[in-house]
GROMACS .gro file of N, CA and C in nm:
model
  288
    1MET      N    1  -2.312  -0.209   1.098
    1MET     CA    2  -2.375  -0.268   0.982
    1MET      C    3  -2.322  -0.410   0.963
    2PHE      N    4  -2.410  -0.503   0.941
    2PHE     CA    5  -2.375  -0.643   0.918
    2PHE      C    6  -2.387  -0.672   0.769
    3ILE      N    7  -2.286  -0.733   0.712
    3ILE     CA    8  -2.288  -0.768   0.571
    3ILE      C    9  -2.297  -0.920   0.562
    4ASN      N   10  -2.404  -0.971   0.503
    4ASN     CA   11  -2.427  -1.115   0.502
    4ASN      C   12  -2.343  -1.187   0.397
    5ASN      N   13  -2.345  -1.321   0.407
    5ASN     CA   14  -2.263  -1.404   0.317
    5ASN      C   15  -2.304  -1.391   0.172
    6ASN      N   16  -2.432  -1.365   0.144
    6ASN     CA   17  -2.476  -1.348   0.005
    6ASN      C   18  -2.406  -1.229  -0.060
    7VAL      N   19  -2.390  -1.122   0.016
    7VAL     CA   20  -2.321  -1.003  -0.036
    7VAL      C   21  -2.175  -1.036  -0.064
    8VAL      N   22  -2.111  -1.109   0.025
    8VAL     CA   23  -1.971  -1.149   0.006
    8VAL      C   24  -1.957  -1.235  -0.119
    9GLU      N   25  -2.047  -1.329  -0.139
    9GLU     CA   26  -2.041  -1.414  -0.258
    9GLU      C   27  -2.060  -1.332  -0.386
   10GLU      N   28  -2.150  -1.235  -0.384
   10GLU     CA   29  -2.172  -1.149  -0.501
   10GLU      C   30  -2.048  -1.064  -0.529
   11LEU      N   31  -1.983  -1.014  -0.423
   11LEU     CA   32  -1.860  -0.935  -0.440
   11LEU      C   33  -1.749  -1.021  -0.500
   12LYS      N   34  -1.740  -1.147  -0.458
   12LYS     CA   35  -1.640  -1.237  -0.515
   12LYS      C   36  -1.664  -1.258  -0.664
   13LYS      N   37  -1.790  -1.274  -0.703
   13LYS     CA   38  -1.824  -1.289  -0.845
   13LYS      C   39  -1.785  -1.164  -0.924
   14LEU      N   40  -1.819  -1.047  -0.869
   14LEU     CA   41  -1.786  -0.921  -0.936
   14LEU      C   42  -1.636  -0.904  -0.955
   15LYS      N   43  -1.560  -0.943  -0.854
   15LYS     CA   44  -1.416  -0.926  -0.859
   15LYS      C   45  -1.354  -1.002  -0.976
   16HIS      N   46  -1.413  -1.115  -1.012
   16HIS     CA   47  -1.356  -1.198  -1.118
   16HIS      C   48  -1.415  -1.169  -1.256
   17GLN      N   49  -1.498  -1.067  -1.266
   17GLN     CA   50  -1.554  -1.028  -1.395
   17GLN      C   51  -1.473  -0.913  -1.455
   18ASP      N   52  -1.485  -0.896  -1.585
   18ASP     CA   53  -1.425  -0.781  -1.651
   18ASP      C   54  -1.502  -0.657  -1.613
   19GLY      N   55  -1.433  -0.546  -1.607
   19GLY     CA   56  -1.499  -0.420  -1.575
   19GLY      C   57  -1.405  -0.330  -1.497
   20PRO      N   58  -1.456  -0.215  -1.457
   20PRO     CA   59  -1.371  -0.122  -1.382
   20PRO      C   60  -1.337  -0.175  -1.243
   21ASP      N   61  -1.233  -0.119  -1.184
   21ASP     CA   62  -1.194  -0.156  -1.048
   21ASP      C   63  -1.304  -0.118  -0.950
   22MET      N   64  -1.321  -0.200  -0.847
   22MET     CA   65  -1.413  -0.165  -0.738
   22MET      C   66  -1.335  -0.082  -0.638
   23GLN      N   67  -1.395   0.026  -0.594
   23GLN     CA   68  -1.332   0.114  -0.498
   23GLN      C   69  -1.428   0.141  -0.383
   24VAL      N   70  -1.373   0.158  -0.264
   24VAL     CA   71  -1.454   0.186  -0.145
   24VAL      C   72  -1.403   0.316  -0.083
   25TYR      N   73  -1.494   0.407  -0.059
   25TYR     CA   74  -1.459   0.533   0.006
   25TYR      C   75  -1.541   0.547   0.133
   26GLY      N   76  -1.476   0.549   0.248
   26GLY     CA   77  -1.542   0.586   0.372
   26GLY      C   78  -1.639   0.486   0.432
   27SER      N   79  -1.628   0.358   0.400
   27SER     CA   80  -1.715   0.259   0.464
   27SER      C   81  -1.628   0.159   0.539
   28GLY      N   82  -1.603   0.189   0.664
   28GLY     CA   83  -1.519   0.103   0.746
   28GLY      C   84  -1.573  -0.038   0.756
   29ASN      N   85  -1.704  -0.054   0.766
   29ASN     CA   86  -1.763  -0.187   0.778
   29ASN      C   87  -1.741  -0.269   0.652
   30LEU      N   88  -1.761  -0.208   0.536
   30LEU     CA   89  -1.740  -0.280   0.411
   30LEU      C   90  -1.592  -0.316   0.394
   31VAL      N   91  -1.503  -0.224   0.427
   31VAL     CA   92  -1.359  -0.252   0.417
   31VAL      C   93  -1.322  -0.369   0.508
   32GLN      N   94  -1.376  -0.372   0.630
   32GLN     CA   95  -1.350  -0.484   0.721
   32GLN      C   96  -1.393  -0.616   0.658
   33THR      N   97  -1.511  -0.617   0.597
   33THR     CA   98  -1.563  -0.738   0.533
   33THR      C   99  -1.473  -0.780   0.418
   34LEU      N  100  -1.429  -0.685   0.336
   34LEU     CA  101  -1.341  -0.717   0.224
   34LEU      C  102  -1.208  -0.774   0.273
   35LEU      N  103  -1.150  -0.715   0.377
   35LEU     CA  104  -1.024  -0.763   0.433
   35LEU      C  105  -1.040  -0.903   0.491
   36LYS      N  106  -1.149  -0.930   0.559
   36LYS     CA  107  -1.172  -1.061   0.620
   36LYS      C  108  -1.194  -1.170   0.517
   37ASN      N  109  -1.235  -1.133   0.396
   37ASN     CA  110  -1.267  -1.231   0.292
   37ASN      C  111  -1.169  -1.231   0.177
   38ASP      N  112  -1.050  -1.176   0.199
   38ASP     CA  113  -0.942  -1.176   0.100
   38ASP      C  114  -0.986  -1.116  -0.033
   39LEU      N  115  -1.055  -1.002  -0.027
   39LEU     CA  116  -1.104  -0.935  -0.148
   39LEU      C  117  -1.035  -0.802  -0.174
   40VAL      N  118  -0.924  -0.777  -0.107
   40VAL     CA  119  -0.852  -0.649  -0.125
   40VAL      C  120  -0.723  -0.674  -0.201
   41ASP      N  121  -0.710  -0.608  -0.316
   41ASP     CA  122  -0.588  -0.619  -0.396
   41ASP      C  123  -0.499  -0.498  -0.381
   42GLU      N  124  -0.555  -0.388  -0.335
   42GLU     CA  125  -0.481  -0.262  -0.329
   42GLU      C  126  -0.540  -0.176  -0.218
   43LEU      N  127  -0.452  -0.104  -0.148
   43LEU     CA  128  -0.494  -0.010  -0.044
   43LEU      C  129  -0.440   0.128  -0.076
   44TRP      N  130  -0.526   0.229  -0.071
   44TRP     CA  131  -0.484   0.368  -0.078
   44TRP      C  132  -0.513   0.425   0.061
   45LEU      N  133  -0.408   0.449   0.137
   45LEU     CA  134  -0.425   0.498   0.274
   45LEU      C  135  -0.390   0.645   0.281
   46LYS      N  136  -0.472   0.720   0.354
   46LYS     CA  137  -0.443   0.861   0.382
   46LYS      C  138  -0.419   0.873   0.532
   47ILE      N  139  -0.300   0.919   0.567
   47ILE     CA  140  -0.260   0.929   0.706
   47ILE      C  141  -0.251   1.077   0.743
   48PHE      N  142  -0.339   1.117   0.835
   48PHE     CA  143  -0.347   1.257   0.875
   48PHE      C  144  -0.268   1.279   1.004
   49PRO      N  145  -0.195   1.390   1.014
   49PRO     CA  146  -0.109   1.416   1.130
   49PRO      C  147  -0.188   1.472   1.250
   50ILE      N  148  -0.290   1.398   1.294
   50ILE     CA  149  -0.367   1.438   1.412
   50ILE      C  150  -0.405   1.313   1.491
   51THR      N  151  -0.434   1.331   1.618
   51THR     CA  152  -0.490   1.223   1.699
   51THR      C  153  -0.622   1.273   1.755
   52LEU      N  154  -0.722   1.185   1.752
   52LEU     CA  155  -0.854   1.224   1.798
   52LEU      C  156  -0.907   1.131   1.907
   53GLY      N  157  -0.821   1.048   1.962
   53GLY     CA  158  -0.867   0.955   2.065
   53GLY      C  159  -0.906   0.822   2.002
   54LYS      N  160  -1.005   0.758   2.064
   54LYS     CA  161  -1.048   0.627   2.016
   54LYS      C  162  -1.110   0.636   1.878
   55GLY      N  163  -1.093   0.533   1.803
   55GLY     CA  164  -1.152   0.525   1.670
   55GLY      C  165  -1.157   0.381   1.626
   56LYS      N  166  -1.210   0.359   1.510
   56LYS     CA  167  -1.220   0.224   1.456
   56LYS      C  168  -1.086   0.183   1.396
   57ARG      N  169  -1.047   0.060   1.419
   57ARG     CA  170  -0.923   0.007   1.364
   57ARG      C  171  -0.945  -0.038   1.220
   58LEU      N  172  -0.852  -0.007   1.133
   58LEU     CA  173  -0.863  -0.050   0.994
   58LEU      C  174  -0.840  -0.201   0.984
   59PHE      N  175  -0.737  -0.251   1.049
   59PHE     CA  176  -0.704  -0.393   1.045
   59PHE      C  177  -0.746  -0.454   1.178
   60ASP      N  178  -0.872  -0.489   1.188
   60ASP     CA  179  -0.930  -0.535   1.314
   60ASP      C  180  -0.936  -0.688   1.317
   61LYS      N  181  -1.001  -0.740   1.418
   61LYS     CA  182  -1.016  -0.885   1.434
   61LYS      C  183  -1.073  -0.948   1.308
   62GLY      N  184  -1.015  -1.060   1.268
   62GLY     CA  185  -1.066  -1.131   1.152
   62GLY      C  186  -0.996  -1.098   1.022
   63THR      N  187  -0.915  -0.991   1.019
   63THR     CA  188  -0.841  -0.958   0.898
   63THR      C  189  -0.738  -1.068   0.872
   64ILE      N  190  -0.740  -1.124   0.752
   64ILE     CA  191  -0.647  -1.232   0.721
   64ILE      C  192  -0.507  -1.174   0.694
   65PRO      N  193  -0.402  -1.251   0.721
   65PRO     CA  194  -0.268  -1.205   0.688
   65PRO      C  195  -0.253  -1.188   0.536
   66ALA      N  196  -0.196  -1.077   0.493
   66ALA     CA  197  -0.174  -1.050   0.351
   66ALA      C  198  -0.054  -0.956   0.339
   67ALA      N  199   0.028  -0.979   0.238
   67ALA     CA  200   0.144  -0.894   0.214
   67ALA      C  201   0.110  -0.788   0.111
   68PHE      N  202   0.158  -0.668   0.134
   68PHE     CA  203   0.139  -0.557   0.042
   68PHE      C  204   0.274  -0.490   0.019
   69LYS      N  205   0.290  -0.431  -0.101
   69LYS     CA  206   0.413  -0.360  -0.135
   69LYS      C  207   0.379  -0.214  -0.162
   70LEU      N  208   0.456  -0.124  -0.105
   70LEU     CA  209   0.437   0.019  -0.128
   70LEU      C  210   0.474   0.051  -0.272
   71THR      N  211   0.379   0.111  -0.348
   71THR     CA  212   0.405   0.140  -0.488
   71THR      C  213   0.408   0.289  -0.519
   72GLU      N  214   0.351   0.370  -0.429
   72GLU     CA  215   0.348   0.514  -0.455
   72GLU      C  216   0.320   0.588  -0.324
   73THR      N  217   0.383   0.703  -0.308
   73THR     CA  218   0.354   0.789  -0.193
   73THR      C  219   0.350   0.934  -0.236
   74LYS      N  220   0.270   1.010  -0.165
   74LYS     CA  221   0.263   1.155  -0.184
   74LYS      C  222   0.246   1.218  -0.046
   75ILE      N  223   0.295   1.338  -0.031
   75ILE     CA  224   0.275   1.413   0.093
   75ILE      C  225   0.217   1.548   0.057
   76SER      N  226   0.104   1.581   0.120
   76SER     CA  227   0.039   1.709   0.091
   76SER      C  228   0.112   1.822   0.164
   77PRO      N  229   0.088   1.947   0.126
   77PRO     CA  230   0.150   2.060   0.195
   77PRO      C  231   0.117   2.064   0.345
   78LYS      N  232   0.005   2.005   0.386
   78LYS     CA  233  -0.033   2.004   0.528
   78LYS      C  234   0.015   1.879   0.600
   79GLY      N  235   0.093   1.794   0.531
   79GLY     CA  236   0.152   1.678   0.595
   79GLY      C  237   0.072   1.550   0.587
   80VAL      N  238  -0.033   1.546   0.508
   80VAL     CA  239  -0.109   1.423   0.490
   80VAL      C  240  -0.029   1.330   0.398
   81ILE      N  241  -0.011   1.207   0.443
   81ILE     CA  242   0.061   1.108   0.364
   81ILE      C  243  -0.041   1.021   0.291
   82VAL      N  244  -0.026   1.010   0.159
   82VAL     CA  245  -0.109   0.921   0.079
   82VAL      C  246  -0.018   0.809   0.032
   83ALA      N  247  -0.051   0.686   0.070
   83ALA     CA  248   0.033   0.571   0.037
   83ALA      C  249  -0.049   0.467  -0.036
   84ASN      N  250   0.004   0.420  -0.149
   84ASN     CA  251  -0.062   0.317  -0.228
   84ASN      C  252   0.014   0.186  -0.208
   85TYR      N  253  -0.058   0.084  -0.165
   85TYR     CA  254  -0.001  -0.049  -0.146
   85TYR      C  255  -0.075  -0.149  -0.234
   86LYS      N  256   0.001  -0.239  -0.298
   86LYS     CA  257  -0.060  -0.345  -0.380
   86LYS      C  258  -0.020  -0.480  -0.322
   87ARG      N  259  -0.111  -0.578  -0.338
   87ARG     CA  260  -0.082  -0.713  -0.289
   87ARG      C  261   0.050  -0.759  -0.349
   88PHE      N  262   0.126  -0.833  -0.264
   88PHE     CA  263   0.261  -0.869  -0.306
   88PHE      C  264   0.304  -0.999  -0.239
   89GLY      N  265   0.288  -1.109  -0.306
   89GLY     CA  266   0.344  -1.236  -0.261
   89GLY      C  267   0.296  -1.284  -0.126
   90LYS      N  268   0.380  -1.367  -0.063
   90LYS     CA  269   0.349  -1.427   0.065
   90LYS      C  270   0.388  -1.334   0.180
   91VAL      N  271   0.322  -1.353   0.292
   91VAL     CA  272   0.352  -1.275   0.412
   91VAL      C  273   0.487  -1.318   0.467
   92LYS      N  274   0.572  -1.219   0.492
   92LYS     CA  275   0.703  -1.245   0.554
   92LYS      C  276   0.710  -1.160   0.679
   93THR      N  277   0.749  -1.220   0.789
   93THR     CA  278   0.761  -1.146   0.913
   93THR      C  279   0.909  -1.130   0.947
   94GLY      N  280   0.939  -1.037   1.033
   94GLY     CA  281   1.078  -1.012   1.073
   94GLY      C  282   1.099  -0.863   1.091
   95SER      N  283   1.222  -0.822   1.087
   95SER     CA  284   1.255  -0.681   1.108
   95SER      C  285   1.237  -0.602   0.979
   96PHE      N  286   1.229  -0.473   0.992
   96PHE     CA  287   1.216  -0.389   0.875
   96PHE      C  288   1.343  -0.316   0.850
   0.00000   0.00000   0.00000
């Protein structure tokens, strides 16, 4: 799916208006577009303890550098990790 520049401009306008948070569930293409256009303030990631082979990368080509801080984690009884990250300052590289 291709998302044109008009859609990106409308999303930028929405982001700066009052109203509820925008959330995306299950649209890898839209998430890629948001990441490439610096429109992501928070990430809720669910990490499942399985491997299925090839798949789509979340942080693919064109994703701009951005720093996030871990603000909350949960682990389900089956081992699924839910991690909440919020934007946090400038990007710093180095060891962890």
